[in-house]
C-alpha cells in the first residue's frame, strides 16, 4: 500500500518557527532526546539553542568538530575555538558543537542514522523556539561524470529509481514524501561557489542509496551480481536523469526538512568519478582538502547572511 503524503502542510514557513508534525508531543510532560543525551527537563533548550540560525550536518564526528572550529574563527567569535565542547559528550552516537548562531552535528552514515538524528534535531529546534533556521548537509559523494573535487549543490534529491521521493515504512505501510529542496537557497549557494576561486561548483540531482557498494553499482564489494556493462548502463541512466553525485542521506534529510518547514540544502564534494572507477584511491591529503570545500562554501554563505563580508 502506498500512501502519498506529498502535500503535508508546510504553512509554518511564514512564521519562521520549526514545526513538529506530531500531536502526541503536546501531551508529553518531558521529551528526552535520547541520542543527544539532552532533554526538556534536564536542559534549558531555549537558553542553550534559541539563537541558532544555521545547522550544518555531516557524517563524521571529527569533520563536524573541525567545521565548528573553522566557522568559529571565520565568524571571529570571542574566545578560543579549541574550547568548543561536544554538547553530546554524554553519548557517542552523535557529536554536536555550537559556534555562535551555527550548530554543527554529525549524523553517521546512511538513512537510518541521519533520520534518528533529524527527529531529535527538529524537536530540539522546536523546543528551543528557534526561528528562521537553515539546515545544510555538507558531505562527500561519488561523482557521476564530474572531475573529482567538484562540489555538487543538490537541485533534487532522488532515490535509486531517480524519483524525487523518500519512502518510509510506517505501521507496515509505505508513506511517500517529497524530497524537494529550497530552490532559492540552492541558487544562492551556487552563486557563493562561483564567488570563491578554485571551487568548482555545479547544480545537479543527488541520488541517495541505502548502500555504498551494490546499492551504488560498485563492482568492488564483498557481493556483486552484475557486470561492468550493467554498472555503466545504470550510471548512464542516472546521468540522463540529471544525477551528478551519489551519497546516502539526502532524500530523508530533504523530506524531513520539507515537512517541518525548514529551509534545507545539500552540498557534497565528489571524491571520484564513478564512470572511471569504484575505489577511492585519491591520496589522503587531497581527500582532506576536498572535504573542506563544502565547508568553505557554507562559511561564505553564512558570513554573507550575517553581513560579515
Ligand atoms: C557519503 O559518504 C558516506 C559513505 O562513504 C555516506 O555517509 C555518504 O553519504
Ligand atoms: N560517499 C558515497 O556514498 N559514495 C561515494 O562514492 C563516495 C562517498
PDB file of C-alpha atoms and ligand atoms in Angstrom:
ATOM      1  CA  UNK A   1       0.000   0.000   0.000  1.00  0.00           C
ATOM      2  CA  UNK A   2       1.375   3.411  -0.928  1.00  0.00           C
ATOM      3  CA  UNK A   3       0.233   6.481   0.922  1.00  0.00           C
ATOM      4  CA  UNK A   4       1.278   9.683  -0.748  1.00  0.00           C
ATOM      5  CA  UNK A   5       1.595  12.418   1.815  1.00  0.00           C
ATOM      6  CA  UNK A   6       3.495  14.740  -0.510  1.00  0.00           C
ATOM      7  CA  UNK A   7       1.363  17.719   0.436  1.00  0.00           C
ATOM      8  CA  UNK A   8       1.811  17.563   4.189  1.00  0.00           C
ATOM      9  CA  UNK A   9       1.390  21.129   5.297  1.00  0.00           C
ATOM     10  CA  UNK A  10       4.332  23.499   5.130  1.00  0.00           C
ATOM     11  CA  UNK A  11       2.316  26.527   6.331  1.00  0.00           C
ATOM     12  CA  UNK A  12       4.742  27.087   9.204  1.00  0.00           C
ATOM     13  CA  UNK A  13       7.353  28.544   6.830  1.00  0.00           C
ATOM     14  CA  UNK A  14       5.924  32.038   7.034  1.00  0.00           C
ATOM     15  CA  UNK A  15       6.200  32.220  10.805  1.00  0.00           C
ATOM     16  CA  UNK A  16       9.781  31.040  10.737  1.00  0.00           C
ATOM     17  CA  UNK A  17       9.210  28.612  13.585  1.00  0.00           C
ATOM     18  CA  UNK A  18      10.165  24.967  13.416  1.00  0.00           C
ATOM     19  CA  UNK A  19       7.045  22.861  13.458  1.00  0.00           C
ATOM     20  CA  UNK A  20       6.996  19.294  14.617  1.00  0.00           C
ATOM     21  CA  UNK A  21       4.238  17.312  12.944  1.00  0.00           C
ATOM     22  CA  UNK A  22       3.256  15.115  15.857  1.00  0.00           C
ATOM     23  CA  UNK A  23       0.163  15.840  18.004  1.00  0.00           C
ATOM     24  CA  UNK A  24       1.327  13.411  20.689  1.00  0.00           C
ATOM     25  CA  UNK A  25       4.269  15.621  21.637  1.00  0.00           C
ATOM     26  CA  UNK A  26       1.895  18.214  23.148  1.00  0.00           C
ATOM     27  CA  UNK A  27       0.799  15.691  25.747  1.00  0.00           C
ATOM     28  CA  UNK A  28       4.263  14.707  26.880  1.00  0.00           C
ATOM     29  CA  UNK A  29       5.445  16.213  30.127  1.00  0.00           C
ATOM     30  CA  UNK A  30       9.054  15.696  29.235  1.00  0.00           C
ATOM     31  CA  UNK A  31      10.857  14.959  25.979  1.00  0.00           C
ATOM     32  CA  UNK A  32      14.109  13.053  26.202  1.00  0.00           C
ATOM     33  CA  UNK A  33      16.310  13.403  23.133  1.00  0.00           C
ATOM     34  CA  UNK A  34      17.965  10.107  23.907  1.00  0.00           C
ATOM     35  CA  UNK A  35      20.679  10.010  21.211  1.00  0.00           C
ATOM     36  CA  UNK A  36      21.765  13.583  22.034  1.00  0.00           C
ATOM     37  CA  UNK A  37      21.717  12.984  25.787  1.00  0.00           C
ATOM     38  CA  UNK A  38      19.561  16.118  26.132  1.00  0.00           C
ATOM     39  CA  UNK A  39      16.040  16.625  27.472  1.00  0.00           C
ATOM     40  CA  UNK A  40      13.425  19.288  28.099  1.00  0.00           C
ATOM     41  CA  UNK A  41      13.521  18.785  31.881  1.00  0.00           C
ATOM     42  CA  UNK A  42      17.259  18.370  32.290  1.00  0.00           C
ATOM     43  CA  UNK A  43      18.353  21.172  29.966  1.00  0.00           C
ATOM     44  CA  UNK A  44      17.196  24.711  29.246  1.00  0.00           C
ATOM     45  CA  UNK A  45      16.956  24.224  25.490  1.00  0.00           C
ATOM     46  CA  UNK A  46      15.790  27.795  24.625  1.00  0.00           C
ATOM     47  CA  UNK A  47      18.768  29.212  26.555  1.00  0.00           C
ATOM     48  CA  UNK A  48      21.213  26.746  25.027  1.00  0.00           C
ATOM     49  CA  UNK A  49      19.994  26.847  21.421  1.00  0.00           C
ATOM     50  CA  UNK A  50      17.471  29.695  20.972  1.00  0.00           C
ATOM     51  CA  UNK A  51      19.878  31.814  18.893  1.00  0.00           C
ATOM     52  CA  UNK A  52      20.671  29.096  16.320  1.00  0.00           C
ATOM     53  CA  UNK A  53      20.140  30.222  12.709  1.00  0.00           C
ATOM     54  CA  UNK A  54      22.247  27.712  10.756  1.00  0.00           C
ATOM     55  CA  UNK A  55      22.564  23.994  11.338  1.00  0.00           C
ATOM     56  CA  UNK A  56      25.237  22.122   9.425  1.00  0.00           C
ATOM     57  CA  UNK A  57      25.207  18.345   9.468  1.00  0.00           C
ATOM     58  CA  UNK A  58      27.711  15.858   8.092  1.00  0.00           C
ATOM     59  CA  UNK A  59      28.622  12.220   8.504  1.00  0.00           C
ATOM     60  CA  UNK A  60      31.808  12.264  10.534  1.00  0.00           C
ATOM     61  CA  UNK A  61      32.180  13.488  14.118  1.00  0.00           C
ATOM     62  CA  UNK A  62      35.744  14.712  13.569  1.00  0.00           C
ATOM     63  CA  UNK A  63      34.824  16.635  10.437  1.00  0.00           C
ATOM     64  CA  UNK A  64      31.907  18.339  12.168  1.00  0.00           C
ATOM     65  CA  UNK A  65      34.166  19.319  15.080  1.00  0.00           C
ATOM     66  CA  UNK A  66      36.693  20.728  12.596  1.00  0.00           C
ATOM     67  CA  UNK A  67      33.875  22.619  10.863  1.00  0.00           C
ATOM     68  CA  UNK A  68      32.712  24.146  14.165  1.00  0.00           C
ATOM     69  CA  UNK A  69      36.256  25.325  14.914  1.00  0.00           C
ATOM     70  CA  UNK A  70      36.645  26.675  11.390  1.00  0.00           C
ATOM     71  CA  UNK A  71      33.364  28.624  11.415  1.00  0.00           C
ATOM     72  CA  UNK A  72      34.156  29.901  14.925  1.00  0.00           C
ATOM     73  CA  UNK A  73      37.302  31.529  13.512  1.00  0.00           C
ATOM     74  CA  UNK A  74      35.584  32.688  10.333  1.00  0.00           C
ATOM     75  CA  UNK A  75      32.869  34.453  12.351  1.00  0.00           C
ATOM     76  CA  UNK A  76      35.567  35.984  14.576  1.00  0.00           C
ATOM     77  CA  UNK A  77      33.755  34.848  17.706  1.00  0.00           C
ATOM     78  CA  UNK A  78      35.261  35.712  21.067  1.00  0.00           C
ATOM     79  CA  UNK A  79      37.323  33.030  22.785  1.00  0.00           C
ATOM     80  CA  UNK A  80      39.415  30.062  21.727  1.00  0.00           C
ATOM     81  CA  UNK A  81      37.994  27.761  19.059  1.00  0.00           C
ATOM     82  CA  UNK A  82      39.765  24.855  20.760  1.00  0.00           C
ATOM     83  CA  UNK A  83      37.498  25.300  23.781  1.00  0.00           C
ATOM     84  CA  UNK A  84      34.316  24.283  21.924  1.00  0.00           C
ATOM     85  CA  UNK A  85      32.967  21.220  23.706  1.00  0.00           C
ATOM     86  CA  UNK A  86      30.860  18.379  22.363  1.00  0.00           C
ATOM     87  CA  UNK A  87      27.327  19.126  23.622  1.00  0.00           C
ATOM     88  CA  UNK A  88      26.514  15.421  23.175  1.00  0.00           C
ATOM     89  CA  UNK A  89      29.586  14.253  25.081  1.00  0.00           C
ATOM     90  CA  UNK A  90      27.324  12.040  27.223  1.00  0.00           C
ATOM     91  CA  UNK A  91      26.665   9.804  24.218  1.00  0.00           C
ATOM     92  CA  UNK A  92      28.889   8.625  21.397  1.00  0.00           C
ATOM     93  CA  UNK A  93      26.057   8.282  18.890  1.00  0.00           C
ATOM     94  CA  UNK A  94      26.337  11.837  17.549  1.00  0.00           C
ATOM     95  CA  UNK A  95      28.577  14.853  18.193  1.00  0.00           C
ATOM     96  CA  UNK A  96      27.287  18.414  18.419  1.00  0.00           C
ATOM     97  CA  UNK A  97      29.170  21.714  18.552  1.00  0.00           C
ATOM     98  CA  UNK A  98      27.904  25.297  18.751  1.00  0.00           C
ATOM     99  CA  UNK A  99      29.725  28.314  17.354  1.00  0.00           C
ATOM    100  CA  UNK A 100      27.582  31.418  17.822  1.00  0.00           C
ATOM    101  CA  UNK A 101      24.462  31.017  15.659  1.00  0.00           C
ATOM    102  CA  UNK A 102      25.859  27.886  13.973  1.00  0.00           C
ATOM    103  CA  UNK A 103      25.224  24.348  15.176  1.00  0.00           C
ATOM    104  CA  UNK A 104      27.417  21.576  13.753  1.00  0.00           C
ATOM    105  CA  UNK A 105      26.249  17.987  14.174  1.00  0.00           C
ATOM    106  CA  UNK A 106      27.437  14.599  12.952  1.00  0.00           C
ATOM    107  CA  UNK A 107      24.881  12.120  11.639  1.00  0.00           C
ATOM    108  CA  UNK A 108      26.787   8.927  10.838  1.00  0.00           C
ATOM    109  CA  UNK A 109      26.331   7.009   7.607  1.00  0.00           C
ATOM    110  CA  UNK A 110      23.093   6.183   5.886  1.00  0.00           C
ATOM    111  CA  UNK A 111      19.399   6.946   6.047  1.00  0.00           C
ATOM    112  CA  UNK A 112      18.518   5.264   9.369  1.00  0.00           C
ATOM    113  CA  UNK A 113      21.364   7.034  11.160  1.00  0.00           C
ATOM    114  CA  UNK A 114      20.616  10.532   9.829  1.00  0.00           C
ATOM    115  CA  UNK A 115      16.881  10.005  10.259  1.00  0.00           C
ATOM    116  CA  UNK A 116      17.168   9.372  14.011  1.00  0.00           C
ATOM    117  CA  UNK A 117      19.368  12.452  14.326  1.00  0.00           C
ATOM    118  CA  UNK A 118      16.902  14.562  12.322  1.00  0.00           C
ATOM    119  CA  UNK A 119      13.938  13.593  14.522  1.00  0.00           C
ATOM    120  CA  UNK A 120      15.816  14.735  17.600  1.00  0.00           C
ATOM    121  CA  UNK A 121      17.316  17.815  15.917  1.00  0.00           C
ATOM    122  CA  UNK A 122      13.930  19.052  14.684  1.00  0.00           C
ATOM    123  CA  UNK A 123      12.419  18.542  18.154  1.00  0.00           C
ATOM    124  CA  UNK A 124      15.411  20.319  19.674  1.00  0.00           C
ATOM    125  CA  UNK A 125      14.935  23.361  17.400  1.00  0.00           C
ATOM    126  CA  UNK A 126      11.208  23.301  18.185  1.00  0.00           C
ATOM    127  CA  UNK A 127      11.676  23.096  21.966  1.00  0.00           C
ATOM    128  CA  UNK A 128      14.321  25.834  21.780  1.00  0.00           C
ATOM    129  CA  UNK A 129      11.823  28.029  19.865  1.00  0.00           C
ATOM    130  CA  UNK A 130      14.379  28.739  17.131  1.00  0.00           C
ATOM    131  CA  UNK A 131      13.269  30.918  14.232  1.00  0.00           C
ATOM    132  CA  UNK A 132      14.283  31.112  10.568  1.00  0.00           C
ATOM    133  CA  UNK A 133      16.702  28.225  10.703  1.00  0.00           C
ATOM    134  CA  UNK A 134      18.540  26.997   7.604  1.00  0.00           C
ATOM    135  CA  UNK A 135      19.788  23.415   7.538  1.00  0.00           C
ATOM    136  CA  UNK A 136      22.661  22.356   5.316  1.00  0.00           C
ATOM    137  CA  UNK A 137      24.140  18.901   4.881  1.00  0.00           C
ATOM    138  CA  UNK A 138      27.823  19.092   3.972  1.00  0.00           C
ATOM    139  CA  UNK A 139      29.181  15.773   2.849  1.00  0.00           C
ATOM    140  CA  UNK A 140      31.090  13.561   0.479  1.00  0.00           C
ATOM    141  CA  UNK A 141      29.800  11.679  -2.534  1.00  0.00           C
ATOM    142  CA  UNK A 142      30.697   9.764  -5.646  1.00  0.00           C
ATOM    143  CA  UNK A 143      30.595  11.897  -8.807  1.00  0.00           C
ATOM    144  CA  UNK A 144      28.776  10.900 -11.984  1.00  0.00           C
ATOM    145  CA  UNK A 145      30.756  12.330 -14.892  1.00  0.00           C
ATOM    146  CA  UNK A 146      32.441  15.060 -12.869  1.00  0.00           C
ATOM    147  CA  UNK A 147      36.060  15.861 -12.114  1.00  0.00           C
ATOM    148  CA  UNK A 148      36.860  14.637  -8.559  1.00  0.00           C
ATOM    149  CA  UNK A 149      36.770  17.524  -6.101  1.00  0.00           C
ATOM    150  CA  UNK A 150      33.737  19.129  -7.750  1.00  0.00           C
ATOM    151  CA  UNK A 151      31.185  20.449  -5.283  1.00  0.00           C
ATOM    152  CA  UNK A 152      27.599  19.483  -6.114  1.00  0.00           C
ATOM    153  CA  UNK A 153      24.736  21.586  -4.803  1.00  0.00           C
ATOM    154  CA  UNK A 154      21.685  19.374  -4.864  1.00  0.00           C
ATOM    155  CA  UNK A 155      18.889  20.502  -7.101  1.00  0.00           C
ATOM    156  CA  UNK A 156      16.655  17.496  -6.321  1.00  0.00           C
ATOM    157  CA  UNK A 157      17.430  14.541  -4.066  1.00  0.00           C
ATOM    158  CA  UNK A 158      16.296  11.362  -5.819  1.00  0.00           C
ATOM    159  CA  UNK A 159      16.070   7.704  -4.819  1.00  0.00           C
ATOM    160  CA  UNK A 160      17.676   4.712  -6.584  1.00  0.00           C
ATOM    161  CA  UNK A 161      14.887   4.841  -9.196  1.00  0.00           C
ATOM    162  CA  UNK A 162      15.696   8.532  -9.850  1.00  0.00           C
ATOM    163  CA  UNK A 163      12.387   9.574  -8.239  1.00  0.00           C
ATOM    164  CA  UNK A 164      12.214  12.745  -6.106  1.00  0.00           C
ATOM    165  CA  UNK A 165      10.758  10.951  -3.130  1.00  0.00           C
ATOM    166  CA  UNK A 166      11.546   9.183   0.103  1.00  0.00           C
ATOM    167  CA  UNK A 167       9.673   6.075   1.184  1.00  0.00           C
ATOM    168  CA  UNK A 168       9.234   5.406   4.882  1.00  0.00           C
ATOM    169  CA  UNK A 169       7.555   2.268   6.176  1.00  0.00           C
ATOM    170  CA  UNK A 170       5.104   3.218   8.947  1.00  0.00           C
ATOM    171  CA  UNK A 171       2.939   0.571  10.615  1.00  0.00           C
ATOM    172  CA  UNK A 172       3.522  -1.794   7.728  1.00  0.00           C
ATOM    173  CA  UNK A 173       2.531   0.741   5.082  1.00  0.00           C
ATOM    174  CA  UNK A 174       4.772   2.778   2.808  1.00  0.00           C
ATOM    175  CA  UNK A 175       4.495   6.534   3.208  1.00  0.00           C
ATOM    176  CA  UNK A 176       5.924   8.556   0.315  1.00  0.00           C
ATOM    177  CA  UNK A 177       7.276  12.029   0.973  1.00  0.00           C
ATOM    178  CA  UNK A 178       8.565  14.632  -1.463  1.00  0.00           C
ATOM    179  CA  UNK A 179      12.285  15.402  -1.349  1.00  0.00           C
ATOM    180  CA  UNK A 180      12.054  18.843  -2.904  1.00  0.00           C
ATOM    181  CA  UNK A 181      14.610  21.304  -1.570  1.00  0.00           C
ATOM    182  CA  UNK A 182      14.571  25.102  -1.427  1.00  0.00           C
ATOM    183  CA  UNK A 183      15.302  26.358  -4.955  1.00  0.00           C
ATOM    184  CA  UNK A 184      16.347  29.857  -3.951  1.00  0.00           C
ATOM    185  CA  UNK A 185      18.752  28.545  -1.346  1.00  0.00           C
ATOM    186  CA  UNK A 186      20.372  26.218  -3.899  1.00  0.00           C
ATOM    187  CA  UNK A 187      20.784  29.116  -6.353  1.00  0.00           C
ATOM    188  CA  UNK A 188      22.260  31.314  -3.648  1.00  0.00           C
ATOM    189  CA  UNK A 189      24.755  28.600  -2.716  1.00  0.00           C
ATOM    190  CA  UNK A 190      25.676  28.101  -6.373  1.00  0.00           C
ATOM    191  CA  UNK A 191      26.403  31.819  -6.566  1.00  0.00           C
ATOM    192  CA  UNK A 192      28.595  31.560  -3.432  1.00  0.00           C
ATOM    193  CA  UNK A 193      30.528  28.732  -5.091  1.00  0.00           C
ATOM    194  CA  UNK A 194      31.160  30.922  -8.128  1.00  0.00           C
ATOM    195  CA  UNK A 195      32.483  33.710  -5.929  1.00  0.00           C
ATOM    196  CA  UNK A 196      35.189  31.514  -4.383  1.00  0.00           C
ATOM    197  CA  UNK A 197      38.280  30.956  -6.545  1.00  0.00           C
ATOM    198  CA  UNK A 198      39.228  27.337  -7.371  1.00  0.00           C
ATOM    199  CA  UNK A 199      35.999  25.889  -6.041  1.00  0.00           C
ATOM    200  CA  UNK A 200      34.350  24.070  -8.956  1.00  0.00           C
ATOM    201  CA  UNK A 201      30.639  24.061  -8.132  1.00  0.00           C
ATOM    202  CA  UNK A 202      27.687  22.657 -10.070  1.00  0.00           C
ATOM    203  CA  UNK A 203      23.969  22.224  -9.519  1.00  0.00           C
ATOM    204  CA  UNK A 204      22.669  18.706 -10.098  1.00  0.00           C
ATOM    205  CA  UNK A 205      20.478  15.946  -8.807  1.00  0.00           C
ATOM    206  CA  UNK A 206      21.825  13.805  -5.997  1.00  0.00           C
ATOM    207  CA  UNK A 207      20.977  10.123  -5.804  1.00  0.00           C
ATOM    208  CA  UNK A 208      20.604   8.705  -2.305  1.00  0.00           C
ATOM    209  CA  UNK A 209      21.122   4.964  -1.919  1.00  0.00           C
ATOM    210  CA  UNK A 210      20.852   2.561   1.000  1.00  0.00           C
ATOM    211  CA  UNK A 211      24.256   1.005   0.417  1.00  0.00           C
ATOM    212  CA  UNK A 212      27.750   2.136  -0.599  1.00  0.00           C
ATOM    213  CA  UNK A 213      28.640  -0.981  -2.627  1.00  0.00           C
ATOM    214  CA  UNK A 214      25.984  -2.888  -4.595  1.00  0.00           C
ATOM    215  CA  UNK A 215      23.448  -0.121  -3.962  1.00  0.00           C
ATOM    216  CA  UNK A 216      25.701   2.371  -5.773  1.00  0.00           C
ATOM    217  CA  UNK A 217      26.572  -0.061  -8.573  1.00  0.00           C
ATOM    218  CA  UNK A 218      30.084  -0.788  -7.301  1.00  0.00           C
ATOM    219  CA  UNK A 219      31.974  -3.790  -8.613  1.00  0.00           C
ATOM    220  CA  UNK A 220      34.305  -3.973  -5.584  1.00  0.00           C
ATOM    221  CA  UNK A 221      32.061  -5.035  -2.680  1.00  0.00           C
ATOM    222  CA  UNK A 222      32.014  -8.427  -0.981  1.00  0.00           C
ATOM    223  CA  UNK A 223      28.997  -9.216  -3.127  1.00  0.00           C
ATOM    224  CA  UNK A 224      28.338  -8.265  -6.735  1.00  0.00           C
ATOM    225  CA  UNK A 225      25.785  -9.798  -9.044  1.00  0.00           C
ATOM    226  CA  UNK A 226      26.154  -7.612 -12.150  1.00  0.00           C
ATOM    227  CA  UNK A 227      28.650  -6.909 -14.944  1.00  0.00           C
ATOM    228  CA  UNK A 228      30.764  -3.835 -15.662  1.00  0.00           C
ATOM    229  CA  UNK A 229      28.457  -3.060 -18.567  1.00  0.00           C
ATOM    230  CA  UNK A 230      25.366  -3.283 -16.274  1.00  0.00           C
ATOM    231  CA  UNK A 231      27.006  -0.846 -13.887  1.00  0.00           C
ATOM    232  CA  UNK A 232      27.870   1.642 -16.621  1.00  0.00           C
ATOM    233  CA  UNK A 233      24.389   1.441 -18.097  1.00  0.00           C
ATOM    234  CA  UNK A 234      22.872   2.292 -14.696  1.00  0.00           C
ATOM    235  CA  UNK A 235      25.241   5.226 -14.262  1.00  0.00           C
ATOM    236  CA  UNK A 236      24.415   6.449 -17.755  1.00  0.00           C
ATOM    237  CA  UNK A 237      20.700   6.299 -16.921  1.00  0.00           C
ATOM    238  CA  UNK A 238      21.346   8.164 -13.690  1.00  0.00           C
ATOM    239  CA  UNK A 239      23.293  10.817 -15.589  1.00  0.00           C
ATOM    240  CA  UNK A 240      20.441  11.163 -18.093  1.00  0.00           C
ATOM    241  CA  UNK A 241      18.082  11.708 -15.145  1.00  0.00           C
ATOM    242  CA  UNK A 242      20.265  14.631 -14.094  1.00  0.00           C
ATOM    243  CA  UNK A 243      22.135  12.785 -11.330  1.00  0.00           C
ATOM    244  CA  UNK A 244      25.601  14.251 -10.781  1.00  0.00           C
ATOM    245  CA  UNK A 245      26.512  12.602  -7.500  1.00  0.00           C
ATOM    246  CA  UNK A 246      25.618   9.672  -5.244  1.00  0.00           C
ATOM    247  CA  UNK A 247      25.505   9.618  -1.463  1.00  0.00           C
ATOM    248  CA  UNK A 248      23.471   8.035   1.318  1.00  0.00           C
ATOM    249  CA  UNK A 249      21.413  10.580   3.277  1.00  0.00           C
ATOM    250  CA  UNK A 250      19.972  13.331   1.065  1.00  0.00           C
ATOM    251  CA  UNK A 251      16.433  12.039   0.467  1.00  0.00           C
ATOM    252  CA  UNK A 252      15.374  11.580   4.087  1.00  0.00           C
ATOM    253  CA  UNK A 253      17.144  14.808   5.058  1.00  0.00           C
ATOM    254  CA  UNK A 254      15.248  16.740   2.364  1.00  0.00           C
ATOM    255  CA  UNK A 255      11.915  15.058   3.108  1.00  0.00           C
ATOM    256  CA  UNK A 256      12.003  15.683   6.861  1.00  0.00           C
ATOM    257  CA  UNK A 257      13.075  19.317   6.476  1.00  0.00           C
ATOM    258  CA  UNK A 258      10.322  19.956   3.964  1.00  0.00           C
ATOM    259  CA  UNK A 259       7.547  18.593   6.174  1.00  0.00           C
ATOM    260  CA  UNK A 260       8.752  20.640   9.144  1.00  0.00           C
ATOM    261  CA  UNK A 261       9.107  23.922   7.261  1.00  0.00           C
ATOM    262  CA  UNK A 262      12.886  24.058   7.419  1.00  0.00           C
ATOM    263  CA  UNK A 263      14.866  25.603   4.565  1.00  0.00           C
ATOM    264  CA  UNK A 264      17.372  22.986   3.542  1.00  0.00           C
ATOM    265  CA  UNK A 265      20.243  22.348   1.151  1.00  0.00           C
ATOM    266  CA  UNK A 266      22.698  19.560   0.409  1.00  0.00           C
ATOM    267  CA  UNK A 267      26.292  20.306  -0.603  1.00  0.00           C
ATOM    268  CA  UNK A 268      28.578  17.350  -1.279  1.00  0.00           C
ATOM    269  CA  UNK A 269      32.035  17.187  -2.773  1.00  0.00           C
ATOM    270  CA  UNK A 270      32.739  14.325  -5.182  1.00  0.00           C
ATOM    271  CA  UNK A 271      35.675  12.099  -4.230  1.00  0.00           C
ATOM    272  CA  UNK A 272      35.900  10.212  -7.538  1.00  0.00           C
ATOM    273  CA  UNK A 273      34.196   9.856 -10.912  1.00  0.00           C
ATOM    274  CA  UNK A 274      32.135   6.670 -10.798  1.00  0.00           C
ATOM    275  CA  UNK A 275      32.391   6.284 -14.591  1.00  0.00           C
ATOM    276  CA  UNK A 276      36.135   5.812 -14.057  1.00  0.00           C
ATOM    277  CA  UNK A 277      36.169   3.557 -11.011  1.00  0.00           C
ATOM    278  CA  UNK A 278      34.827   2.446  -7.671  1.00  0.00           C
ATOM    279  CA  UNK A 279      37.746   2.506  -5.242  1.00  0.00           C
ATOM    280  CA  UNK A 280      38.607   5.737  -3.523  1.00  0.00           C
ATOM    281  CA  UNK A 281      42.301   5.861  -4.310  1.00  0.00           C
ATOM    282  CA  UNK A 282      42.792   9.619  -4.047  1.00  0.00           C
ATOM    283  CA  UNK A 283      45.694  10.449  -1.665  1.00  0.00           C
ATOM    284  CA  UNK A 284      44.575  11.099   1.916  1.00  0.00           C
ATOM    285  CA  UNK A 285      45.797  14.716   1.924  1.00  0.00           C
ATOM    286  CA  UNK A 286      43.826  15.524  -1.208  1.00  0.00           C
ATOM    287  CA  UNK A 287      40.710  13.867   0.244  1.00  0.00           C
ATOM    288  CA  UNK A 288      41.014  16.113   3.300  1.00  0.00           C
ATOM    289  CA  UNK A 289      41.300  19.161   1.048  1.00  0.00           C
ATOM    290  CA  UNK A 290      38.242  18.087  -0.964  1.00  0.00           C
ATOM    291  CA  UNK A 291      36.195  17.663   2.221  1.00  0.00           C
ATOM    292  CA  UNK A 292      36.932  21.242   3.221  1.00  0.00           C
ATOM    293  CA  UNK A 293      35.358  22.617   0.048  1.00  0.00           C
ATOM    294  CA  UNK A 294      31.696  22.383   1.157  1.00  0.00           C
ATOM    295  CA  UNK A 295      32.814  23.985   4.437  1.00  0.00           C
ATOM    296  CA  UNK A 296      34.336  26.995   2.625  1.00  0.00           C
ATOM    297  CA  UNK A 297      31.180  27.398   0.604  1.00  0.00           C
ATOM    298  CA  UNK A 298      28.901  27.267   3.655  1.00  0.00           C
ATOM    299  CA  UNK A 299      31.144  29.636   5.567  1.00  0.00           C
ATOM    300  CA  UNK A 300      30.975  32.143   2.699  1.00  0.00           C
ATOM    301  CA  UNK A 301      27.177  31.805   2.671  1.00  0.00           C
ATOM    302  CA  UNK A 302      26.791  32.223   6.437  1.00  0.00           C
ATOM    303  CA  UNK A 303      29.111  35.239   6.544  1.00  0.00           C
ATOM    304  CA  UNK A 304      27.130  36.853   3.726  1.00  0.00           C
ATOM    305  CA  UNK A 305      23.913  36.336   5.666  1.00  0.00           C
ATOM    306  CA  UNK A 306      25.378  37.757   8.836  1.00  0.00           C
ATOM    307  CA  UNK A 307      26.669  40.776   6.932  1.00  0.00           C
ATOM    308  CA  UNK A 308      30.313  39.881   7.559  1.00  0.00           C
ATOM    309  CA  UNK A 309      31.574  40.403   4.007  1.00  0.00           C
TER     310      UNK A 309
HETATM  311  C1  LIG B   1      28.866   9.749   1.823  1.00  0.00           C
HETATM  312  O1  LIG B   1      29.933   9.124   2.342  1.00  0.00           O
HETATM  313  C2  LIG B   1      29.482   8.075   3.209  1.00  0.00           C
HETATM  314  C3  LIG B   1      29.913   6.746   2.658  1.00  0.00           C
HETATM  315  O2  LIG B   1      31.296   6.688   2.490  1.00  0.00           O
HETATM  316  C4  LIG B   1      27.995   8.251   3.320  1.00  0.00           C
HETATM  317  O3  LIG B   1      27.604   8.688   4.596  1.00  0.00           O
HETATM  318  C5  LIG B   1      27.723   9.298   2.361  1.00  0.00           C
HETATM  319  O4  LIG B   1      26.502   9.784   2.162  1.00  0.00           O
HETATM  320  N1  LIG B   2      30.118   8.556  -0.446  1.00  0.00           N
HETATM  321  C1  LIG B   2      29.268   7.748  -1.120  1.00  0.00           C
HETATM  322  O1  LIG B   2      28.166   7.479  -0.646  1.00  0.00           O
HETATM  323  N2  LIG B   2      29.666   7.257  -2.305  1.00  0.00           N
HETATM  324  C2  LIG B   2      30.873   7.514  -2.837  1.00  0.00           C
HETATM  325  O2  LIG B   2      31.189   7.005  -3.914  1.00  0.00           O
HETATM  326  C3  LIG B   2      31.752   8.349  -2.118  1.00  0.00           C
HETATM  327  C4  LIG B   2      31.339   8.853  -0.910  1.00  0.00           C
END
